Amino acid sequence: MPYGLAQRGVLCCNNTLYKNRADGERCSENNIPYNPAEGTICRSQFHGSPGQHCCGTDVYQPHTEICCNGHRHPKGRNTQCCGVQAYSIKDPKLKCCAGTLYSLTSLGRLGHEDVCCSSGDKEVLYSAKAGFRCCGHFYYNTSLWSCCAEKLSPAHQQHQHKEIKESRLRSLNNLSEKDLCKELQIGIVESVSVHSIVFHSVLKICGRSATVKPLSSPHILETPDRCTSPKLIPGKTYVFNQVHVFTDFNHDSILQSLHFIIAKCSHF
């Protein structure tokens, strides 16, 4: 519908023309007309407090609260989100897997009772069983299957005496503080072969000293055992050390990953 940009009393939100609107109204994130001077709209829910921040359908105070996927929680110095829950990343008894928070004091969750298997695009929690190992995000019976480079194939008799292989993309979030705070690198995968991985734009992270330094490109990580190497996607960013490659399922950006490592490791 045609309307004049300077015409008073009309507002166009998501291809819908609203008439007889008051001066100062604008379109909300859900394309509903509202006046910011009168209140705040959070997912079509109106709150009579102007200038507030939204967390789901409610407003929240970012100075004292943290918003986790639409759920409010009290904010602490080291509080971060795990799905809809909040936890202290300094607490060694709490672990995050597949967007769910688990406590190691609860029946040994993730310590003995559960296993978190992950691939490049998925993380799945399984109840621990004898004779089972991770193959990507699958948890397989080693007497029936064999795993190589995150691919399962039926186990053959001649292979049963060989060392059991486990191939998975490890989760950065479930590393112990001791391993997380050692020297790590973060970089973008350029190419992958059966013997090595080429990274570019690599940064060296020292969590304890809260320092980040650039390394020369390309950076080559040797992978002598192709069967235990996880499947990596060129163009994606991964964290790695001299042996293993890790992904970060809890965070959506490199900056968030760096913040997580330094916040958990440093004592500032």
PDB file of C-alpha atoms in Angstrom:
ATOM      1  CA  MET A   1       0.000   0.000   0.000  1.00  0.00           C
ATOM      2  CA  PRO A   2       1.389   3.456  -0.877  1.00  0.00           C
ATOM      3  CA  TYR A   3       1.898   6.021   1.861  1.00  0.00           C
ATOM      4  CA  GLY A   4       3.922   9.180   2.353  1.00  0.00           C
ATOM      5  CA  LEU A   5       7.094   8.959   4.411  1.00  0.00           C
ATOM      6  CA  ALA A   6       6.321  12.356   5.927  1.00  0.00           C
ATOM      7  CA  GLN A   7       2.671  11.470   6.516  1.00  0.00           C
ATOM      8  CA  ARG A   8       1.687  11.704  10.177  1.00  0.00           C
ATOM      9  CA  GLY A   9      -0.282   8.950  11.915  1.00  0.00           C
ATOM     10  CA  VAL A  10       0.856   6.063   9.700  1.00  0.00           C
ATOM     11  CA  LEU A  11       3.519   3.403  10.311  1.00  0.00           C
ATOM     12  CA  CYS A  12       4.638   0.516   8.105  1.00  0.00           C
ATOM     13  CA  CYS A  13       5.787  -2.610   9.992  1.00  0.00           C
ATOM     14  CA  ASN A  14       6.657  -5.779   8.061  1.00  0.00           C
ATOM     15  CA  ASN A  15       4.593  -4.828   5.002  1.00  0.00           C
ATOM     16  CA  THR A  16       1.552  -3.913   7.121  1.00  0.00           C
ATOM     17  CA  LEU A  17       0.358  -0.305   7.186  1.00  0.00           C
ATOM     18  CA  TYR A  18      -0.932   0.932  10.545  1.00  0.00           C
ATOM     19  CA  LYS A  19      -3.022   4.093  10.597  1.00  0.00           C
ATOM     20  CA  ASN A  20      -4.025   6.555  13.307  1.00  0.00           C
ATOM     21  CA  ARG A  21      -0.758   6.012  15.226  1.00  0.00           C
ATOM     22  CA  ALA A  22       0.592   8.491  17.762  1.00  0.00           C
ATOM     23  CA  ASP A  23       3.707  10.543  17.102  1.00  0.00           C
ATOM     24  CA  GLY A  24       6.927   8.842  18.202  1.00  0.00           C
ATOM     25  CA  GLU A  25       5.747   5.271  17.623  1.00  0.00           C
ATOM     26  CA  ARG A  26       8.080   2.801  15.915  1.00  0.00           C
ATOM     27  CA  CYS A  27       8.159  -0.879  14.976  1.00  0.00           C
ATOM     28  CA  SER A  28       9.188  -3.382  17.646  1.00  0.00           C
ATOM     29  CA  GLU A  29      11.417  -6.377  16.912  1.00  0.00           C
ATOM     30  CA  ASN A  30       8.219  -8.352  16.334  1.00  0.00           C
ATOM     31  CA  ASN A  31       6.962  -5.613  14.013  1.00  0.00           C
ATOM     32  CA  ILE A  32       4.294  -4.317  16.387  1.00  0.00           C
ATOM     33  CA  PRO A  33       3.793  -0.532  16.663  1.00  0.00           C
ATOM     34  CA  TYR A  34       4.690   0.885  20.073  1.00  0.00           C
ATOM     35  CA  ASN A  35       5.935   4.071  21.692  1.00  0.00           C
ATOM     36  CA  PRO A  36       9.416   3.631  23.293  1.00  0.00           C
ATOM     37  CA  ALA A  37       8.698   6.577  25.597  1.00  0.00           C
ATOM     38  CA  GLU A  38       5.807   4.665  27.190  1.00  0.00           C
ATOM     39  CA  GLY A  39       7.281   1.200  27.645  1.00  0.00           C
ATOM     40  CA  THR A  40       9.248  -1.774  26.302  1.00  0.00           C
ATOM     41  CA  ILE A  41       7.966  -4.624  24.140  1.00  0.00           C
ATOM     42  CA  CYS A  42       9.577  -8.050  24.585  1.00  0.00           C
ATOM     43  CA  ARG A  43       8.330 -10.561  22.023  1.00  0.00           C
ATOM     44  CA  SER A  44       4.890  -8.901  21.798  1.00  0.00           C
ATOM     45  CA  GLN A  45       4.669  -8.581  25.620  1.00  0.00           C
ATOM     46  CA  PHE A  46       4.332  -4.919  26.656  1.00  0.00           C
ATOM     47  CA  HIS A  47       6.011  -3.656  29.833  1.00  0.00           C
ATOM     48  CA  GLY A  48       5.266  -0.213  31.208  1.00  0.00           C
ATOM     49  CA  SER A  49       8.942   0.560  31.817  1.00  0.00           C
ATOM     50  CA  PRO A  50      10.596   2.432  28.955  1.00  0.00           C
ATOM     51  CA  GLY A  51      14.213   1.885  27.980  1.00  0.00           C
ATOM     52  CA  GLN A  52      14.543  -1.639  29.388  1.00  0.00           C
ATOM     53  CA  HIS A  53      16.417  -4.681  28.014  1.00  0.00           C
ATOM     54  CA  CYS A  54      14.540  -7.824  27.033  1.00  0.00           C
ATOM     55  CA  CYS A  55      15.139 -11.428  28.079  1.00  0.00           C
ATOM     56  CA  GLY A  56      12.535 -13.582  26.392  1.00  0.00           C
ATOM     57  CA  THR A  57       9.131 -12.069  27.083  1.00  0.00           C
ATOM     58  CA  ASP A  58      10.319 -10.277  30.213  1.00  0.00           C
ATOM     59  CA  VAL A  59      12.638  -7.377  30.981  1.00  0.00           C
ATOM     60  CA  TYR A  60      15.872  -7.861  32.926  1.00  0.00           C
ATOM     61  CA  GLN A  61      18.633  -5.855  34.588  1.00  0.00           C
ATOM     62  CA  PRO A  62      21.957  -6.587  32.795  1.00  0.00           C
ATOM     63  CA  HIS A  63      23.961  -5.122  35.704  1.00  0.00           C
ATOM     64  CA  THR A  64      22.683  -7.764  38.114  1.00  0.00           C
ATOM     65  CA  GLU A  65      21.240 -10.500  35.897  1.00  0.00           C
ATOM     66  CA  ILE A  66      22.311 -12.701  32.988  1.00  0.00           C
ATOM     67  CA  CYS A  67      19.960 -13.789  30.198  1.00  0.00           C
ATOM     68  CA  CYS A  68      20.273 -17.393  28.977  1.00  0.00           C
ATOM     69  CA  ASN A  69      18.059 -18.118  25.970  1.00  0.00           C
ATOM     70  CA  GLY A  70      15.167 -16.103  27.369  1.00  0.00           C
ATOM     71  CA  HIS A  71      15.623 -17.065  31.057  1.00  0.00           C
ATOM     72  CA  ARG A  72      16.857 -14.649  33.732  1.00  0.00           C
ATOM     73  CA  HIS A  73      19.443 -15.620  36.363  1.00  0.00           C
ATOM     74  CA  PRO A  74      21.447 -13.726  38.986  1.00  0.00           C
ATOM     75  CA  LYS A  75      24.809 -12.657  37.558  1.00  0.00           C
ATOM     76  CA  GLY A  76      28.121 -13.507  39.172  1.00  0.00           C
ATOM     77  CA  ARG A  77      31.656 -12.567  38.186  1.00  0.00           C
ATOM     78  CA  ASN A  78      32.239 -15.857  36.328  1.00  0.00           C
ATOM     79  CA  THR A  79      28.652 -16.688  35.369  1.00  0.00           C
ATOM     80  CA  GLN A  80      27.973 -17.925  31.845  1.00  0.00           C
ATOM     81  CA  CYS A  81      25.127 -19.702  30.096  1.00  0.00           C
ATOM     82  CA  CYS A  82      24.628 -23.394  29.393  1.00  0.00           C
ATOM     83  CA  GLY A  83      21.444 -23.555  27.355  1.00  0.00           C
ATOM     84  CA  VAL A  84      18.745 -21.921  29.487  1.00  0.00           C
ATOM     85  CA  GLN A  85      20.747 -22.369  32.698  1.00  0.00           C
ATOM     86  CA  ALA A  86      23.506 -20.248  34.220  1.00  0.00           C
ATOM     87  CA  TYR A  87      26.580 -21.543  36.042  1.00  0.00           C
ATOM     88  CA  SER A  88      29.971 -20.492  37.325  1.00  0.00           C
ATOM     89  CA  ILE A  89      32.675 -21.571  34.899  1.00  0.00           C
ATOM     90  CA  LYS A  90      35.048 -21.657  37.890  1.00  0.00           C
ATOM     91  CA  ASP A  91      33.078 -24.509  39.502  1.00  0.00           C
ATOM     92  CA  PRO A  92      34.879 -27.781  38.582  1.00  0.00           C
ATOM     93  CA  LYS A  93      31.833 -29.826  39.618  1.00  0.00           C
ATOM     94  CA  LEU A  94      29.625 -28.357  36.887  1.00  0.00           C
ATOM     95  CA  LYS A  95      29.902 -29.407  33.245  1.00  0.00           C
ATOM     96  CA  CYS A  96      27.922 -28.382  30.187  1.00  0.00           C
ATOM     97  CA  CYS A  97      27.049 -30.920  27.482  1.00  0.00           C
ATOM     98  CA  ALA A  98      24.631 -30.455  24.593  1.00  0.00           C
ATOM     99  CA  GLY A  99      23.228 -27.301  26.185  1.00  0.00           C
ATOM    100  CA  THR A 100      22.395 -29.041  29.487  1.00  0.00           C
ATOM    101  CA  LEU A 101      24.155 -28.434  32.786  1.00  0.00           C
ATOM    102  CA  TYR A 102      25.276 -31.433  34.834  1.00  0.00           C
ATOM    103  CA  SER A 103      26.725 -31.744  38.323  1.00  0.00           C
ATOM    104  CA  LEU A 104      29.577 -34.179  38.921  1.00  0.00           C
ATOM    105  CA  THR A 105      28.360 -34.646  42.492  1.00  0.00           C
ATOM    106  CA  SER A 106      25.052 -36.047  41.249  1.00  0.00           C
ATOM    107  CA  LEU A 107      25.738 -39.765  40.788  1.00  0.00           C
ATOM    108  CA  GLY A 108      29.057 -38.860  39.218  1.00  0.00           C
ATOM    109  CA  ARG A 109      27.407 -37.149  36.259  1.00  0.00           C
ATOM    110  CA  LEU A 110      29.824 -36.885  33.338  1.00  0.00           C
ATOM    111  CA  GLY A 111      32.604 -38.108  35.631  1.00  0.00           C
ATOM    112  CA  HIS A 112      31.693 -41.789  35.692  1.00  0.00           C
ATOM    113  CA  GLU A 113      28.036 -42.246  34.842  1.00  0.00           C
ATOM    114  CA  ASP A 114      27.819 -40.245  31.599  1.00  0.00           C
ATOM    115  CA  VAL A 115      29.846 -39.684  28.450  1.00  0.00           C
ATOM    116  CA  CYS A 116      29.575 -36.665  26.162  1.00  0.00           C
ATOM    117  CA  CYS A 117      30.313 -37.593  22.536  1.00  0.00           C
ATOM    118  CA  SER A 118      30.652 -34.856  19.957  1.00  0.00           C
ATOM    119  CA  SER A 119      31.174 -34.335  16.249  1.00  0.00           C
ATOM    120  CA  GLY A 120      31.495 -31.141  14.271  1.00  0.00           C
ATOM    121  CA  ASP A 121      27.801 -30.278  14.452  1.00  0.00           C
ATOM    122  CA  LYS A 122      26.355 -32.237  17.369  1.00  0.00           C
ATOM    123  CA  GLU A 123      27.018 -33.103  21.007  1.00  0.00           C
ATOM    124  CA  VAL A 124      25.125 -35.993  22.656  1.00  0.00           C
ATOM    125  CA  LEU A 125      25.117 -37.296  26.236  1.00  0.00           C
ATOM    126  CA  TYR A 126      25.106 -41.066  26.856  1.00  0.00           C
ATOM    127  CA  SER A 127      25.004 -43.259  29.963  1.00  0.00           C
ATOM    128  CA  ALA A 128      28.451 -44.808  30.343  1.00  0.00           C
ATOM    129  CA  LYS A 129      28.720 -48.495  29.471  1.00  0.00           C
ATOM    130  CA  ALA A 130      31.612 -50.942  29.613  1.00  0.00           C
ATOM    131  CA  GLY A 131      33.063 -51.673  26.183  1.00  0.00           C
ATOM    132  CA  PHE A 132      31.612 -48.565  24.537  1.00  0.00           C
ATOM    133  CA  ARG A 133      33.529 -45.639  23.047  1.00  0.00           C
ATOM    134  CA  CYS A 134      32.767 -42.402  21.174  1.00  0.00           C
ATOM    135  CA  CYS A 135      32.802 -42.224  17.397  1.00  0.00           C
ATOM    136  CA  GLY A 136      31.854 -38.655  16.583  1.00  0.00           C
ATOM    137  CA  HIS A 137      28.554 -38.056  18.378  1.00  0.00           C
ATOM    138  CA  PHE A 138      27.764 -41.790  18.375  1.00  0.00           C
ATOM    139  CA  TYR A 139      28.462 -44.129  21.321  1.00  0.00           C
ATOM    140  CA  TYR A 140      29.293 -47.542  19.932  1.00  0.00           C
ATOM    141  CA  ASN A 141      29.836 -51.118  21.120  1.00  0.00           C
ATOM    142  CA  THR A 142      33.487 -51.895  20.418  1.00  0.00           C
ATOM    143  CA  SER A 143      32.780 -55.622  20.101  1.00  0.00           C
ATOM    144  CA  LEU A 144      30.394 -55.015  17.188  1.00  0.00           C
ATOM    145  CA  TRP A 145      31.793 -51.923  15.489  1.00  0.00           C
ATOM    146  CA  SER A 146      35.085 -50.240  14.716  1.00  0.00           C
ATOM    147  CA  CYS A 147      35.655 -46.500  14.341  1.00  0.00           C
ATOM    148  CA  CYS A 148      37.983 -44.606  12.037  1.00  0.00           C
ATOM    149  CA  ALA A 149      37.821 -40.863  11.426  1.00  0.00           C
ATOM    150  CA  GLU A 150      34.331 -40.648  12.975  1.00  0.00           C
ATOM    151  CA  LYS A 151      32.979 -43.391  10.688  1.00  0.00           C
ATOM    152  CA  LEU A 152      31.595 -46.679  12.003  1.00  0.00           C
ATOM    153  CA  SER A 153      32.043 -50.002  10.255  1.00  0.00           C
ATOM    154  CA  PRO A 154      31.333 -53.595  11.360  1.00  0.00           C
ATOM    155  CA  ALA A 155      34.142 -55.013  13.466  1.00  0.00           C
ATOM    156  CA  HIS A 156      36.153 -57.838  11.898  1.00  0.00           C
ATOM    157  CA  GLN A 157      37.691 -60.679  13.825  1.00  0.00           C
ATOM    158  CA  GLN A 158      41.237 -59.755  12.873  1.00  0.00           C
ATOM    159  CA  HIS A 159      40.792 -56.238  14.238  1.00  0.00           C
ATOM    160  CA  GLN A 160      39.530 -57.235  17.677  1.00  0.00           C
ATOM    161  CA  HIS A 161      43.037 -57.601  19.096  1.00  0.00           C
ATOM    162  CA  LYS A 162      44.088 -54.156  17.957  1.00  0.00           C
ATOM    163  CA  GLU A 163      43.850 -51.098  20.129  1.00  0.00           C
ATOM    164  CA  ILE A 164      40.301 -49.780  20.369  1.00  0.00           C
ATOM    165  CA  LYS A 165      40.046 -46.475  18.517  1.00  0.00           C
ATOM    166  CA  GLU A 166      38.009 -43.490  19.592  1.00  0.00           C
ATOM    167  CA  SER A 167      37.394 -40.669  17.143  1.00  0.00           C
ATOM    168  CA  ARG A 168      35.528 -37.585  18.267  1.00  0.00           C
ATOM    169  CA  LEU A 169      35.746 -33.825  18.216  1.00  0.00           C
ATOM    170  CA  ARG A 170      36.426 -32.947  21.824  1.00  0.00           C
ATOM    171  CA  SER A 171      34.452 -30.241  23.582  1.00  0.00           C
ATOM    172  CA  LEU A 172      36.323 -27.196  24.871  1.00  0.00           C
ATOM    173  CA  ASN A 173      33.715 -26.710  27.586  1.00  0.00           C
ATOM    174  CA  ASN A 174      34.411 -30.059  29.225  1.00  0.00           C
ATOM    175  CA  LEU A 175      38.179 -29.759  29.469  1.00  0.00           C
ATOM    176  CA  SER A 176      39.562 -29.774  32.996  1.00  0.00           C
ATOM    177  CA  GLU A 177      40.913 -26.431  34.149  1.00  0.00           C
ATOM    178  CA  LYS A 178      44.416 -27.947  34.134  1.00  0.00           C
ATOM    179  CA  ASP A 179      44.183 -28.820  30.420  1.00  0.00           C
ATOM    180  CA  LEU A 180      42.207 -25.729  29.427  1.00  0.00           C
ATOM    181  CA  CYS A 181      44.750 -23.401  30.988  1.00  0.00           C
ATOM    182  CA  LYS A 182      47.751 -24.908  29.245  1.00  0.00           C
ATOM    183  CA  GLU A 183      48.956 -23.244  26.058  1.00  0.00           C
ATOM    184  CA  LEU A 184      46.318 -23.557  23.323  1.00  0.00           C
ATOM    185  CA  GLN A 185      45.962 -22.332  19.760  1.00  0.00           C
ATOM    186  CA  ILE A 186      42.877 -21.200  17.901  1.00  0.00           C
ATOM    187  CA  GLY A 187      42.742 -20.977  14.126  1.00  0.00           C
ATOM    188  CA  ILE A 188      40.802 -21.504  10.919  1.00  0.00           C
ATOM    189  CA  VAL A 189      41.180 -24.800   9.063  1.00  0.00           C
ATOM    190  CA  GLU A 190      42.601 -24.260   5.594  1.00  0.00           C
ATOM    191  CA  SER A 191      42.962 -27.871   4.462  1.00  0.00           C
ATOM    192  CA  VAL A 192      43.018 -31.409   5.854  1.00  0.00           C
ATOM    193  CA  SER A 193      45.007 -34.476   4.765  1.00  0.00           C
ATOM    194  CA  VAL A 194      45.420 -37.940   6.266  1.00  0.00           C
ATOM    195  CA  HIS A 195      48.655 -36.840   7.956  1.00  0.00           C
ATOM    196  CA  SER A 196      48.202 -33.196   8.932  1.00  0.00           C
ATOM    197  CA  ILE A 197      45.892 -30.194   9.308  1.00  0.00           C
ATOM    198  CA  VAL A 198      46.761 -26.748   7.960  1.00  0.00           C
ATOM    199  CA  PHE A 199      45.464 -23.758   9.945  1.00  0.00           C
ATOM    200  CA  HIS A 200      45.676 -20.061   9.175  1.00  0.00           C
ATOM    201  CA  SER A 201      45.052 -16.900  11.232  1.00  0.00           C
ATOM    202  CA  VAL A 202      46.277 -18.786  14.305  1.00  0.00           C
ATOM    203  CA  LEU A 203      46.393 -17.198  17.756  1.00  0.00           C
ATOM    204  CA  LYS A 204      48.304 -18.616  20.733  1.00  0.00           C
ATOM    205  CA  ILE A 205      46.276 -18.437  23.930  1.00  0.00           C
ATOM    206  CA  CYS A 206      47.840 -18.423  27.387  1.00  0.00           C
ATOM    207  CA  GLY A 207      44.866 -18.545  29.713  1.00  0.00           C
ATOM    208  CA  ARG A 208      46.837 -18.202  32.945  1.00  0.00           C
ATOM    209  CA  SER A 209      48.502 -14.972  31.884  1.00  0.00           C
ATOM    210  CA  ALA A 210      45.462 -13.786  29.882  1.00  0.00           C
ATOM    211  CA  THR A 211      47.556 -13.179  26.752  1.00  0.00           C
ATOM    212  CA  VAL A 212      46.854 -13.814  23.072  1.00  0.00           C
ATOM    213  CA  LYS A 213      49.600 -13.690  20.423  1.00  0.00           C
ATOM    214  CA  PRO A 214      49.463 -14.188  16.640  1.00  0.00           C
ATOM    215  CA  LEU A 215      51.447 -17.043  15.074  1.00  0.00           C
ATOM    216  CA  SER A 216      52.828 -17.192  11.555  1.00  0.00           C
ATOM    217  CA  SER A 217      50.671 -18.783   8.867  1.00  0.00           C
ATOM    218  CA  PRO A 218      50.262 -21.449   7.790  1.00  0.00           C
ATOM    219  CA  HIS A 219      50.399 -23.454  11.005  1.00  0.00           C
ATOM    220  CA  ILE A 220      50.612 -27.227  10.543  1.00  0.00           C
ATOM    221  CA  LEU A 221      49.348 -29.762  13.077  1.00  0.00           C
ATOM    222  CA  GLU A 222      50.655 -33.280  12.462  1.00  0.00           C
ATOM    223  CA  THR A 223      48.071 -36.089  12.764  1.00  0.00           C
ATOM    224  CA  PRO A 224      49.961 -39.395  12.545  1.00  0.00           C
ATOM    225  CA  ASP A 225      46.883 -41.517  13.343  1.00  0.00           C
ATOM    226  CA  ARG A 226      44.142 -40.656  10.875  1.00  0.00           C
ATOM    227  CA  CYS A 227      41.590 -42.934  12.572  1.00  0.00           C
ATOM    228  CA  THR A 228      41.583 -40.950  15.805  1.00  0.00           C
ATOM    229  CA  SER A 229      41.463 -37.608  13.967  1.00  0.00           C
ATOM    230  CA  PRO A 230      38.038 -35.911  14.017  1.00  0.00           C
ATOM    231  CA  LYS A 231      36.273 -34.702  10.901  1.00  0.00           C
ATOM    232  CA  LEU A 232      37.069 -31.013  10.379  1.00  0.00           C
ATOM    233  CA  ILE A 233      35.433 -28.545   8.008  1.00  0.00           C
ATOM    234  CA  PRO A 234      37.683 -26.113   6.064  1.00  0.00           C
ATOM    235  CA  GLY A 235      36.789 -22.523   6.844  1.00  0.00           C
ATOM    236  CA  LYS A 236      35.636 -23.255  10.399  1.00  0.00           C
ATOM    237  CA  THR A 237      37.482 -22.213  13.550  1.00  0.00           C
ATOM    238  CA  TYR A 238      38.800 -24.737  16.071  1.00  0.00           C
ATOM    239  CA  VAL A 239      40.892 -24.736  19.230  1.00  0.00           C
ATOM    240  CA  PHE A 240      43.801 -27.181  19.347  1.00  0.00           C
ATOM    241  CA  ASN A 241      46.966 -28.195  21.167  1.00  0.00           C
ATOM    242  CA  GLN A 242      49.796 -30.459  20.047  1.00  0.00           C
ATOM    243  CA  VAL A 243      47.574 -33.567  20.143  1.00  0.00           C
ATOM    244  CA  HIS A 244      43.848 -32.828  20.088  1.00  0.00           C
ATOM    245  CA  VAL A 245      41.397 -30.523  18.307  1.00  0.00           C
ATOM    246  CA  PHE A 246      38.464 -29.003  20.194  1.00  0.00           C
ATOM    247  CA  THR A 247      35.243 -27.240  19.315  1.00  0.00           C
ATOM    248  CA  ASP A 248      33.138 -24.882  21.418  1.00  0.00           C
ATOM    249  CA  PHE A 249      29.455 -25.810  21.414  1.00  0.00           C
ATOM    250  CA  ASN A 250      28.551 -23.272  24.097  1.00  0.00           C
ATOM    251  CA  HIS A 251      29.623 -20.145  22.244  1.00  0.00           C
ATOM    252  CA  ASP A 252      28.849 -18.649  18.868  1.00  0.00           C
ATOM    253  CA  SER A 253      31.959 -16.565  18.230  1.00  0.00           C
ATOM    254  CA  ILE A 254      35.746 -16.640  18.621  1.00  0.00           C
ATOM    255  CA  LEU A 255      35.532 -13.702  21.017  1.00  0.00           C
ATOM    256  CA  GLN A 256      33.187 -15.653  23.310  1.00  0.00           C
ATOM    257  CA  SER A 257      35.539 -18.664  23.243  1.00  0.00           C
ATOM    258  CA  LEU A 258      38.545 -16.511  24.111  1.00  0.00           C
ATOM    259  CA  HIS A 259      36.604 -14.839  26.903  1.00  0.00           C
ATOM    260  CA  PHE A 260      35.600 -18.253  28.304  1.00  0.00           C
ATOM    261  CA  ILE A 261      39.200 -19.537  28.345  1.00  0.00           C
ATOM    262  CA  ILE A 262      40.726 -16.415  29.885  1.00  0.00           C
ATOM    263  CA  ALA A 263      37.902 -15.912  32.406  1.00  0.00           C
ATOM    264  CA  LYS A 264      38.230 -19.488  33.646  1.00  0.00           C
ATOM    265  CA  CYS A 265      42.037 -19.574  33.747  1.00  0.00           C
ATOM    266  CA  SER A 266      43.140 -16.138  34.870  1.00  0.00           C
ATOM    267  CA  HIS A 267      43.083 -14.947  38.464  1.00  0.00           C
ATOM    268  CA  PHE A 268      42.443 -11.283  37.785  1.00  0.00           C
TER     269      PHE A 268
END
